[in-house]
mmCIF file of C-alpha atoms and ligand atoms in Angstrom:
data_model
loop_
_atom_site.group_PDB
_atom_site.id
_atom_site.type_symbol
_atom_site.label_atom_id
_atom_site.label_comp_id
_atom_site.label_asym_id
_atom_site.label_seq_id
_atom_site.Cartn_x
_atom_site.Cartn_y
_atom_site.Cartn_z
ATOM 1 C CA UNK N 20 127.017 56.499 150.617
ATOM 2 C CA UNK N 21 123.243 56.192 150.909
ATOM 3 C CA UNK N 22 122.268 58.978 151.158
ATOM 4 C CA UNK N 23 124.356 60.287 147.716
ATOM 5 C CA UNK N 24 122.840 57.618 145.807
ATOM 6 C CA UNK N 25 118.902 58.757 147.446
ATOM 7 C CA UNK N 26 120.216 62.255 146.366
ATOM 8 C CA UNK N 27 121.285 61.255 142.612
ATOM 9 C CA UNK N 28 118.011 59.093 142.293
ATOM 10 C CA UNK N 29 116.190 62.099 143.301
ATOM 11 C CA UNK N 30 118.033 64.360 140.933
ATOM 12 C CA UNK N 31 117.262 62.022 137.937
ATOM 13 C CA UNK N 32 113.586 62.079 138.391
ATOM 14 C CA UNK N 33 113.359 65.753 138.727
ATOM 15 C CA UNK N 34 115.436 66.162 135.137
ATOM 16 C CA UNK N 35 112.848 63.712 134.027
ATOM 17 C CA UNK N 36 109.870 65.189 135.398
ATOM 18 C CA UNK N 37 111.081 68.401 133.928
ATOM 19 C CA UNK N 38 111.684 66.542 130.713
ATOM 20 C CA UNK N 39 108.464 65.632 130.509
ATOM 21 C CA UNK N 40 106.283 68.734 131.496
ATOM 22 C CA UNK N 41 108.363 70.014 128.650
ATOM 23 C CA UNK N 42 106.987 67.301 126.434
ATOM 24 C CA UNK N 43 103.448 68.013 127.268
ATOM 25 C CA UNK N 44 103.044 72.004 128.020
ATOM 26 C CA UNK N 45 101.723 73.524 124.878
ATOM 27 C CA UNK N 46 104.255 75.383 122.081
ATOM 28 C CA UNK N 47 104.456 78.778 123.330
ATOM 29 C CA UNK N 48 105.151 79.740 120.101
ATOM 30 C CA UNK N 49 102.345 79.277 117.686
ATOM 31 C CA UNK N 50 101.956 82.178 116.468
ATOM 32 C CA UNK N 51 98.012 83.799 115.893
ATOM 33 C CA UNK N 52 97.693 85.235 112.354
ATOM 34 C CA UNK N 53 98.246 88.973 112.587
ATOM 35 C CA UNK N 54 97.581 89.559 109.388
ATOM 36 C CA UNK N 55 93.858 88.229 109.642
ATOM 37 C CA UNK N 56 91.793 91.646 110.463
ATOM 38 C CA UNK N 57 88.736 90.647 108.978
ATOM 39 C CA UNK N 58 85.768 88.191 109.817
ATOM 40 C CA UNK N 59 85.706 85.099 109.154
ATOM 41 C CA UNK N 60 83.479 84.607 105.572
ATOM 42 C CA UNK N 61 83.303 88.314 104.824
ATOM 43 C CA UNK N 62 84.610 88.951 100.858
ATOM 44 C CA UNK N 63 86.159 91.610 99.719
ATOM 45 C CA UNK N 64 85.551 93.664 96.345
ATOM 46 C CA UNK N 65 87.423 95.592 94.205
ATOM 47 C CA UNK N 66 85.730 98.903 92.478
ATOM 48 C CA UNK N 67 87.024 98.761 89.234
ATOM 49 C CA UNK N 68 86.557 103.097 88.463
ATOM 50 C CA UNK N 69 88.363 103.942 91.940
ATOM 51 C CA UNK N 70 90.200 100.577 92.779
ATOM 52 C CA UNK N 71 88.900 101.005 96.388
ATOM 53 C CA UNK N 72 88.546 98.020 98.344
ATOM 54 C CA UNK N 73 85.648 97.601 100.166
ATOM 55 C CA UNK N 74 83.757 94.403 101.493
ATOM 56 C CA UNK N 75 81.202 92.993 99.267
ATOM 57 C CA UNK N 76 77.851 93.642 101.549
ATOM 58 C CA UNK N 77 78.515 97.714 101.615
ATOM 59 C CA UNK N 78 78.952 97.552 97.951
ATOM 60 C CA UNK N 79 76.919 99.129 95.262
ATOM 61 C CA UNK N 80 76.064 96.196 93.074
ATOM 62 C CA UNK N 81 75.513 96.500 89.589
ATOM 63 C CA UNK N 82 75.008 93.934 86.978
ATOM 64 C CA UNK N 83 75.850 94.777 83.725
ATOM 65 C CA UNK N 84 76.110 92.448 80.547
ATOM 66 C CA UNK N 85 75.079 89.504 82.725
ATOM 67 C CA UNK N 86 78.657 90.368 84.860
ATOM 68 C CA UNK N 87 78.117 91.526 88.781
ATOM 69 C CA UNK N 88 80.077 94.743 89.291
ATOM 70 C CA UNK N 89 81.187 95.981 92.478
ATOM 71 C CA UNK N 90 81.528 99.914 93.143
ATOM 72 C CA UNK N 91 81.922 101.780 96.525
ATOM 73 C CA UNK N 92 79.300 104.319 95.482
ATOM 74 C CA UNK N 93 76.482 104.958 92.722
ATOM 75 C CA UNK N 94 78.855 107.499 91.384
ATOM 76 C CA UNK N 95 81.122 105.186 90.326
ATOM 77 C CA UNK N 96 78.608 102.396 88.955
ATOM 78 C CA UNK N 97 77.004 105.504 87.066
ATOM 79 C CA UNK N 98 81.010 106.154 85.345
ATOM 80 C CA UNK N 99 81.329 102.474 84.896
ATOM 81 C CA UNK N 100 77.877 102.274 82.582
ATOM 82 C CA UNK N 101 79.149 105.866 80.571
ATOM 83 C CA UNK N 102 81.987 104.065 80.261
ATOM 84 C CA UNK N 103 80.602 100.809 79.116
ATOM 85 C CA UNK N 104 78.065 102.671 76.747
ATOM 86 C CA UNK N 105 81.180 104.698 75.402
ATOM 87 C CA UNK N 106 83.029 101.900 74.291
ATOM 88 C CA UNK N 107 80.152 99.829 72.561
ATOM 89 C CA UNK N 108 79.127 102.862 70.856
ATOM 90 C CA UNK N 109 82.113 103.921 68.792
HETATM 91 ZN ZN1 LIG F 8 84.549 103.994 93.610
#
């Protein structure tokens, strides 16, 4: 009967060496933000004439009326200021 109870023994402390490398292995499942392409700090804009999205160091900055703008192209800064000159004139 020695030998079953050596074999038992031995049985429990595998389960509980299992038990506990379960414990400390890290959680497989943590999942890395997908949904996370850009870098870290980098802002984007919106262009308020096209609605493009574009990040805020390739955009065409213009400051009108004391407010910072944010267009993808002169183009659309120029259309902005007709626009803004429009409605203050009539
Ligand atoms: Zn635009």
């Amino acid at each position: 009967m020695g030998l079953f109870r050596l074999l038992f023994f031995g049985l429990l402390l595998y389960i509980g060496y299992r038990v506990l490398k379960a414990m400390m292995a890290p959680k497989p499942g943590t999942p890395t933000n997908p949904a996370a392409p850009r870098h870290d700090g980098e802002e984007t804009v919106q262009d308020p004439i096209c609605g493009v999205y574009l990040p805020r160091e390739d955009a065409v900055i213009g400051t009108l009326e004391g407010k910072r703008h944010y267009f993808c192209s002169m183009a659309c800064l120029e259309k902005f200021r007709e626009q803004l000159d429009h409605t203050t004139h009539s």
